[in-house]
XYZ file of C-alpha atoms in Angstrom:
558
model
C 99.436 122.952 94.879
C 96.352 125.044 94.182
C 93.276 123.927 92.266
C 94.310 125.598 89.010
C 97.699 123.868 88.988
C 95.980 120.587 89.863
C 93.590 120.901 86.917
C 96.454 121.609 84.528
C 98.489 118.708 85.874
C 95.526 116.332 85.722
C 94.758 117.278 82.109
C 98.363 116.683 81.083
C 98.390 113.257 82.725
C 94.992 112.283 81.289
C 96.089 113.393 77.826
C 99.206 111.253 78.169
C 97.057 108.180 78.813
C 94.711 108.960 75.898
C 97.142 107.995 73.149
C 95.724 104.470 72.929
C 92.307 104.824 74.611
C 89.458 107.335 74.583
C 89.763 110.494 76.681
C 87.003 109.375 79.084
C 88.758 106.026 79.591
C 92.047 107.870 80.090
C 90.336 109.954 82.773
C 89.096 106.775 84.471
C 92.596 105.291 84.277
C 93.997 108.439 85.907
C 91.392 108.117 88.675
C 92.101 104.425 89.302
C 95.827 105.144 89.587
C 95.745 108.361 91.611
C 92.581 108.198 93.714
C 91.714 104.490 93.841
C 95.414 103.541 94.033
C 95.439 100.463 91.799
C 98.482 99.082 90.014
C 98.595 100.225 86.383
C 98.008 96.789 84.815
C 95.103 96.116 87.191
C 93.633 99.517 86.365
C 93.859 98.928 82.616
C 92.178 95.545 83.014
C 89.228 97.227 84.790
C 88.344 99.540 81.925
C 85.749 98.994 79.209
C 86.532 101.252 76.253
C 83.912 100.487 73.594
C 80.571 101.996 72.527
C 77.360 100.518 73.952
C 78.816 99.702 77.355
C 75.427 100.129 79.078
C 76.804 103.041 81.074
C 79.587 100.971 82.646
C 83.065 102.329 81.895
C 84.891 100.021 84.278
C 84.510 97.253 86.858
C 86.784 96.401 89.775
C 86.222 93.640 92.332
C 87.670 93.890 95.824
C 87.812 90.210 96.724
C 88.877 90.879 100.317
C 85.907 93.111 101.066
C 83.563 91.343 98.584
C 82.634 94.573 96.796
C 81.952 95.052 93.083
C 82.741 98.621 92.008
C 81.016 99.946 88.884
C 82.593 103.066 87.347
C 81.399 105.780 85.016
C 83.532 108.751 83.966
C 82.461 112.046 82.403
C 85.292 114.217 81.140
C 84.886 117.809 79.984
C 87.477 119.481 77.733
C 86.795 122.779 79.533
C 87.278 123.770 83.165
C 84.515 125.324 85.233
C 81.669 123.225 83.780
C 78.663 122.145 85.866
C 77.518 118.542 86.337
C 73.778 117.997 86.744
C 72.020 114.950 88.163
C 70.732 113.297 84.943
C 73.970 111.406 84.261
C 74.088 110.274 87.878
C 70.514 108.955 87.801
C 71.117 107.047 84.566
C 74.312 105.555 85.964
C 72.608 104.318 89.119
C 70.015 102.663 86.884
C 72.786 100.545 85.349
C 73.007 98.627 88.635
C 69.901 96.704 87.574
C 72.068 94.691 85.173
C 74.009 93.313 88.158
C 71.310 92.773 90.803
C 71.142 88.971 90.372
C 72.380 86.101 88.215
C 69.392 86.319 85.874
C 70.010 90.019 85.207
C 73.685 89.345 84.489
C 72.706 86.586 82.045
C 70.382 89.028 80.302
C 73.242 91.513 80.044
C 75.527 88.882 78.523
C 72.817 88.052 75.976
C 72.101 91.705 75.181
C 73.538 94.029 72.551
C 76.143 95.297 75.025
C 79.670 95.600 73.651
C 81.893 92.522 73.647
C 84.508 94.143 75.888
C 81.959 94.613 78.686
C 80.758 91.023 78.303
C 84.329 89.750 78.359
C 85.073 91.770 81.490
C 81.984 90.396 83.258
C 82.862 86.837 82.246
C 86.541 87.030 83.203
C 85.674 88.501 86.609
C 83.072 85.726 87.152
C 80.554 88.296 88.330
C 77.611 85.901 87.926
C 79.150 83.838 90.749
C 79.428 86.892 93.028
C 75.875 88.186 93.221
C 76.196 88.156 97.016
C 78.891 90.840 96.795
C 78.003 94.418 97.623
C 77.515 96.717 94.605
C 79.048 100.197 94.819
C 78.681 102.741 92.021
C 81.519 105.243 91.503
C 80.904 108.319 89.325
C 83.717 110.705 88.457
C 83.795 113.954 86.553
C 86.087 116.947 86.193
C 83.040 119.205 86.330
C 81.500 120.684 89.501
C 78.381 119.141 91.031
C 75.421 121.516 91.218
C 72.821 121.549 93.986
C 70.644 118.889 92.321
C 73.596 116.525 91.932
C 74.692 116.970 95.537
C 71.185 116.303 96.814
C 70.883 113.165 94.697
C 74.293 111.846 95.802
C 73.325 112.224 99.455
C 70.053 110.374 98.857
C 71.541 107.240 97.228
C 73.172 104.380 99.129
C 76.395 102.690 98.033
C 77.281 105.582 95.769
C 80.630 107.379 95.605
C 80.772 110.495 93.452
C 83.800 112.662 92.691
C 83.705 116.078 91.070
C 86.710 118.320 90.458
C 86.628 119.629 94.025
C 86.670 116.171 95.613
C 89.311 114.933 93.182
C 91.510 117.861 94.190
C 90.959 117.185 97.889
C 91.888 113.503 97.519
C 94.837 113.935 95.165
C 98.322 113.221 96.470
C 101.496 113.071 94.436
C 105.266 112.765 94.671
C 107.092 116.075 94.686
C 110.507 116.242 93.074
C 111.957 118.156 96.010
C 112.468 117.632 99.713
C 110.963 120.339 101.903
C 112.163 121.700 105.219
C 109.006 122.570 107.108
C 108.771 125.555 109.482
C 107.584 125.385 113.077
C 104.016 124.219 113.660
C 101.917 123.882 116.822
C 100.074 120.656 117.622
C 97.561 120.447 120.461
C 97.551 117.284 122.553
C 94.494 115.214 123.409
C 95.613 115.202 127.053
C 98.670 115.883 129.202
C 99.690 112.224 129.412
C 103.008 111.409 127.781
C 105.876 108.964 127.828
C 109.353 110.450 128.138
C 112.407 108.515 126.974
C 115.679 110.352 126.501
C 118.153 108.228 124.590
C 120.619 111.095 124.989
C 120.538 114.847 125.443
C 120.608 115.190 121.664
C 117.763 112.728 121.073
C 114.863 113.327 123.464
C 111.869 111.128 122.618
C 108.236 111.634 123.593
C 105.025 109.693 123.022
C 101.756 111.649 122.941
C 98.076 111.209 122.160
C 97.195 113.601 119.310
C 94.015 113.832 117.268
C 94.126 113.033 113.559
C 92.595 116.465 112.907
C 95.734 118.012 114.393
C 98.082 115.714 112.480
C 96.718 116.680 109.065
C 97.862 120.244 109.809
C 101.399 119.031 109.073
C 102.712 120.350 105.780
C 103.753 118.117 102.900
C 100.984 115.502 102.952
C 99.495 116.212 99.539
C 102.818 116.277 97.688
C 104.200 113.557 100.029
C 107.319 115.521 100.914
C 106.342 114.907 104.543
C 107.272 111.255 103.965
C 110.528 111.624 102.061
C 112.380 109.707 104.784
C 109.891 106.814 104.606
C 111.101 104.101 102.203
C 107.606 102.825 101.437
C 105.414 105.903 101.012
C 101.769 104.985 100.454
C 101.328 101.477 99.120
C 97.982 101.871 97.413
C 94.578 100.382 97.996
C 95.744 97.835 100.587
C 93.790 96.051 103.295
C 95.527 98.289 105.864
C 94.396 101.458 104.088
C 90.869 100.119 103.701
C 90.692 99.166 107.388
C 91.766 102.674 108.387
C 89.217 104.226 106.037
C 86.503 101.905 107.352
C 87.201 102.988 110.930
C 87.206 106.657 109.906
C 83.806 106.215 108.251
C 82.239 104.884 111.473
C 82.070 107.808 113.901
C 81.257 105.570 116.872
C 84.556 103.746 116.313
C 86.709 106.883 116.482
C 87.255 106.635 120.222
C 88.608 103.086 119.753
C 91.092 104.024 117.018
C 93.831 104.642 119.582
C 93.485 100.987 120.638
C 93.482 99.590 117.107
C 96.332 101.559 115.574
C 100.092 101.053 115.926
C 100.805 104.767 115.865
C 102.863 107.242 113.859
C 106.538 108.132 114.203
C 107.766 111.669 113.537
C 111.335 112.924 113.541
C 112.129 116.609 113.951
C 115.115 118.812 114.590
C 113.328 120.848 117.243
C 110.675 119.839 119.782
C 109.293 122.319 122.333
C 106.688 121.340 124.937
C 104.128 123.652 126.528
C 102.143 121.205 128.635
C 100.341 123.976 130.516
C 98.575 124.743 127.246
C 98.468 121.095 126.099
C 100.636 122.063 123.154
C 103.877 121.069 121.472
C 105.806 122.756 118.675
C 107.923 120.903 116.127
C 110.187 122.231 113.388
C 111.960 120.611 110.412
C 109.952 117.411 110.661
C 109.163 114.264 108.677
C 106.932 111.217 109.139
C 109.039 108.050 108.941
C 106.380 105.505 109.915
C 102.630 105.774 109.403
C 102.553 107.156 105.874
C 99.490 105.078 104.926
C 97.609 106.346 107.955
C 98.468 109.992 107.330
C 97.349 109.740 103.701
C 94.108 108.073 104.800
C 93.476 110.840 107.350
C 94.130 113.473 104.688
C 91.964 111.834 102.018
C 89.070 111.422 104.470
C 89.621 114.613 106.474
C 86.002 115.731 106.225
C 85.012 112.647 108.268
C 87.495 113.093 111.114
C 86.330 113.971 114.613
C 88.127 115.137 117.746
C 87.612 111.640 119.183
C 89.918 109.998 116.649
C 93.137 109.995 118.655
C 96.470 108.626 117.449
C 99.525 107.458 119.365
C 102.402 109.624 118.129
C 106.086 109.024 118.826
C 108.294 112.085 118.252
C 112.087 111.836 118.143
C 114.226 114.960 118.146
C 117.326 114.419 116.030
C 119.212 115.815 113.080
C 117.401 114.750 109.899
C 120.677 113.517 108.406
C 121.562 111.397 111.454
C 122.162 107.638 110.894
C 119.610 107.127 113.672
C 116.891 108.226 111.242
C 117.725 105.426 108.830
C 117.790 102.812 111.577
C 114.493 103.907 113.114
C 112.867 104.078 109.672
C 114.089 100.605 108.756
C 113.001 98.838 111.936
C 109.717 100.709 112.290
C 108.650 99.817 108.754
C 109.877 96.225 108.982
C 107.337 95.573 111.715
C 104.657 95.830 109.018
C 103.719 92.936 106.741
C 106.025 92.529 103.760
C 105.659 90.753 100.449
C 107.557 87.833 98.964
C 109.682 90.215 96.919
C 110.787 91.964 100.125
C 111.599 88.643 101.778
C 113.741 87.518 98.849
C 115.525 90.886 98.620
C 117.942 89.765 101.321
C 118.745 86.289 99.987
C 122.111 85.473 98.438
C 120.814 85.228 94.848
C 119.532 88.803 94.867
C 122.627 90.125 96.605
C 124.912 88.434 94.075
C 122.895 89.773 91.126
C 123.134 93.306 92.489
C 126.876 92.985 93.000
C 127.418 91.423 89.562
C 125.439 94.176 87.816
C 127.613 96.839 89.417
C 130.820 94.982 88.551
C 129.832 94.020 84.998
C 128.487 97.420 83.972
C 130.999 99.651 85.799
C 128.487 100.907 88.375
C 126.244 102.293 85.621
C 123.393 99.797 86.094
C 121.658 99.297 89.432
C 119.862 96.046 90.078
C 117.284 97.290 92.580
C 116.547 94.376 94.866
C 114.491 96.224 97.497
C 112.354 99.297 97.885
C 113.912 102.533 99.042
C 117.350 101.963 97.534
C 119.166 105.069 96.354
C 119.175 105.209 92.544
C 121.004 108.502 92.050
C 124.192 108.194 90.044
C 123.135 105.184 87.971
C 122.370 105.439 84.262
C 119.909 102.537 84.320
C 117.848 100.827 87.014
C 116.420 97.305 86.775
C 114.032 96.416 89.601
C 114.042 92.792 90.711
C 110.344 92.289 89.917
C 110.868 93.654 86.391
C 113.848 91.311 86.013
C 111.628 88.389 87.021
C 109.111 89.366 84.339
C 111.854 89.647 81.714
C 113.269 86.232 82.582
C 109.813 84.677 82.595
C 109.154 86.057 79.101
C 112.477 85.642 77.317
C 113.988 82.589 79.003
C 111.064 80.633 80.472
C 108.682 81.284 77.553
C 105.868 82.282 79.914
C 104.888 85.876 79.059
C 101.303 85.060 80.039
C 102.346 84.786 83.696
C 104.191 88.089 84.007
C 101.253 89.806 85.722
C 101.392 87.293 88.604
C 104.108 89.098 90.555
C 103.496 87.252 93.809
C 103.883 83.953 91.964
C 107.119 85.119 90.345
C 108.605 85.517 93.817
C 106.686 82.537 95.203
C 106.271 79.161 93.535
C 108.183 80.197 90.386
C 111.090 81.895 92.153
C 113.521 78.971 92.004
C 112.801 78.435 88.279
C 113.385 82.100 87.484
C 116.452 82.951 89.545
C 118.669 79.927 88.912
C 122.452 79.794 89.036
C 122.446 79.810 85.227
C 120.668 83.157 85.118
C 123.355 85.793 84.601
C 123.220 89.569 84.691
C 124.102 89.620 80.991
C 121.014 87.537 80.176
C 118.782 89.815 82.237
C 120.266 92.844 80.511
C 119.739 91.255 77.083
C 116.090 90.618 77.966
C 115.797 94.278 78.962
C 117.264 95.377 75.616
C 114.741 93.205 73.762
C 111.859 94.584 75.834
C 112.919 98.196 75.292
C 113.214 97.721 71.516
C 109.601 96.524 71.519
C 108.385 99.188 73.945
C 110.022 102.112 72.146
C 108.727 100.955 68.758
C 105.260 99.769 69.729
C 103.758 102.540 67.583
C 104.172 100.209 64.590
C 101.362 98.067 66.030
C 98.040 98.930 64.397
C 95.921 98.047 67.446
C 96.547 101.056 69.678
C 95.221 99.458 72.862
C 98.085 96.954 73.062
C 100.914 99.418 72.473
C 101.254 100.210 76.177
C 99.760 97.025 77.605
C 102.348 95.284 79.782
C 101.390 91.692 79.006
C 101.443 92.434 75.277
C 104.926 93.955 75.504
C 106.193 90.908 77.390
C 104.601 88.660 74.752
C 106.382 90.472 71.933
C 109.649 90.244 73.888
C 109.054 86.499 74.104
C 108.332 86.418 70.369
C 111.640 88.146 69.585
C 113.460 85.553 71.708
C 111.705 82.776 69.774
C 112.782 84.338 66.481
C 116.370 84.554 67.727
C 116.198 80.897 68.662
C 115.554 80.053 64.987
C 118.986 81.411 64.045
C 122.451 80.143 64.941
C 123.746 83.597 65.856
C 120.502 84.371 67.667
C 120.895 81.262 69.839
C 124.476 82.259 70.610
C 123.307 85.694 71.748
C 120.597 84.174 73.958
C 123.002 81.663 75.515
C 126.149 83.807 75.806
C 125.151 87.467 75.536
C 128.100 89.023 77.395
C 130.139 90.158 74.379
C 127.063 91.486 72.596
C 125.570 93.514 75.472
C 128.919 94.909 76.644
C 130.777 95.642 73.420
C 128.169 95.633 70.642
C 125.068 97.003 72.305
C 124.175 99.571 69.634
C 124.648 97.054 66.823
C 122.529 94.551 68.758
C 119.765 97.104 69.344
C 119.708 98.067 65.665
C 119.558 94.416 64.635
C 116.675 93.679 66.986
C 114.861 96.782 65.751
C 115.236 95.657 62.134
C 113.960 92.192 63.061
C 110.978 93.827 64.788
C 110.239 95.941 61.704
C 110.362 92.874 59.451
C 107.824 91.101 61.650
C 105.448 94.033 62.164
C 103.322 93.381 59.030
C 102.965 89.722 60.034
C 102.042 90.636 63.614
C 99.453 93.165 62.486
C 98.020 90.639 60.016
C 97.715 87.847 62.595
C 96.052 90.124 65.131
C 93.688 91.511 62.508
C 92.686 87.970 61.518
C 91.716 87.253 65.102
C 89.735 90.482 65.272
C 87.813 89.508 62.126
C 87.164 86.026 63.499
C 85.663 87.567 66.646
C 83.312 90.075 64.989
C 85.679 93.010 65.308
C 86.623 92.499 68.969
C 90.135 91.733 70.215
C 89.962 90.646 73.859
C 93.597 91.511 74.532
C 93.237 91.802 78.311
C 92.371 88.115 78.567
C 94.116 86.721 75.498
C 97.610 87.754 76.565
C 97.029 85.863 79.827
C 95.996 82.725 77.926
C 98.768 80.163 77.344
C 96.942 78.536 74.417
C 96.487 81.868 72.635
C 100.179 82.632 73.126
C 101.134 79.251 71.663
C 98.776 79.532 68.691
C 99.711 83.051 67.604
C 103.418 82.369 68.226
C 103.284 79.253 66.036
C 101.610 81.255 63.272
C 104.170 84.051 63.506
C 107.113 81.650 63.524
C 105.752 80.019 60.361
C 105.399 83.483 58.839
C 109.029 84.200 59.684
C 110.173 80.927 58.131
C 108.444 81.933 54.891
C 110.123 85.351 55.010
C 113.540 83.708 55.382
C 112.860 81.270 52.531
C 111.800 84.186 50.361
C 114.865 86.304 51.184
C 117.972 85.113 52.996
C 118.589 88.680 54.207
C 115.681 88.218 56.624
C 117.734 85.738 58.663
C 118.797 87.334 61.931
C 122.464 86.546 61.321
C 122.245 88.495 58.047
C 120.310 91.302 59.711
C 123.031 91.548 62.363
C 125.817 91.517 59.776
C 124.168 94.321 57.800
C 123.166 96.510 60.769
């Protein structure tokens, strides 16, 4: 990918995010997802998208490292523009609002927008004045000489222009690549030789990170297509690697700290007299996070940063590749979702989905599963969110994914939870998601917690009706043989409720001086109860006014 293609791709992605937020906020969202590697819901929660934000477009707190990141984004509609240092200087000045508890109190009492104040309060920043403050400025312009000089003179300041964004951007290519032969120079002639068979010679070398980033396919991640995990975002592991890279004196110790990288290739040729090896048709199957970190911080690498590299010569389609990939990656820490992916409940659900829906729906219980050939895919974590919303009446907890597979796991995945119920919940969610444009408040149309709340609301409305309760309790016949009729009925119910939903939300906006704190409210159980009660009363009035508004009548007429 060249810079021109990158700019076009970035603009398309930013524009896609700008349907419900400003273009500068959409640019920040793109950055948080693609460069900062946050989950989408976490990234959305970071952003402040209102006028008078005191120069702060977003805030993210790294609790592990005790760092408060302050963001400002400047987006230009034209390529090739120049960024001076005035914006940077003004942005750095905004740190004064966060230097101590008194300054934060002054900010909360100022004329700053309510969204910024809400963000500061929800993050409890006044209790974290001992945390390090780091300012992050991003623009799609190019820094001029004055900007570059200023950036180098300021501590705790990260600044990204179009050039640095391009250098740090990685993405998922749609295609697998077969890479041609490449030479790698060894740090020394020491090696470990282990020949499993004549067909599978294995070597272990010491190779510098500067050599490893010569491998093709890092930026578009085709180098890692055999790795089931790819990069896993802004994790502690990634941050530890980056921290070591940033400290030049630590480079010589990296070999001791790091577990190493595993490469498979179809051809390995050694030339130890020249301290060189050649590999052809290769892929990295373990160490993806490390390779991405090396690539993203390549300007800070030195020849002293040496990595232990295991290279296995084998056919890329060999079953050995899958086994090595599986066991190598399972030595890393795994989450609760991964642990539960092998239990009997998840296995049974996957089997039942295939049987019930004629192999058209895959219940994806673990990462890396092949999805080709299925018409629909339901990931286990998404299923947990659907169940929590529609059947446990807890849409305000759907963002707590670790909890869903932790303390709440046994309540969510019970023996009474069938694949038909999960599929019904998915149908309800998709009716809401595909028709969210009816909502007047644009910011909640794509907000995950809001969509799960409205799915919960639909389930509550169904529960008011005899036929609706039957569908919730025994959905098999409806999802298998009357899916289109069911979808149309749910859509008509949604359309009937839209004016009431918009009215109730607007009332809360008026009560709060024009501000709707959706990022916090949809996580608040009391808010969910209050607005649900109001909407259910509204629905009761609609039914009393016209019997055709009953769900059973809606279904009959759809």
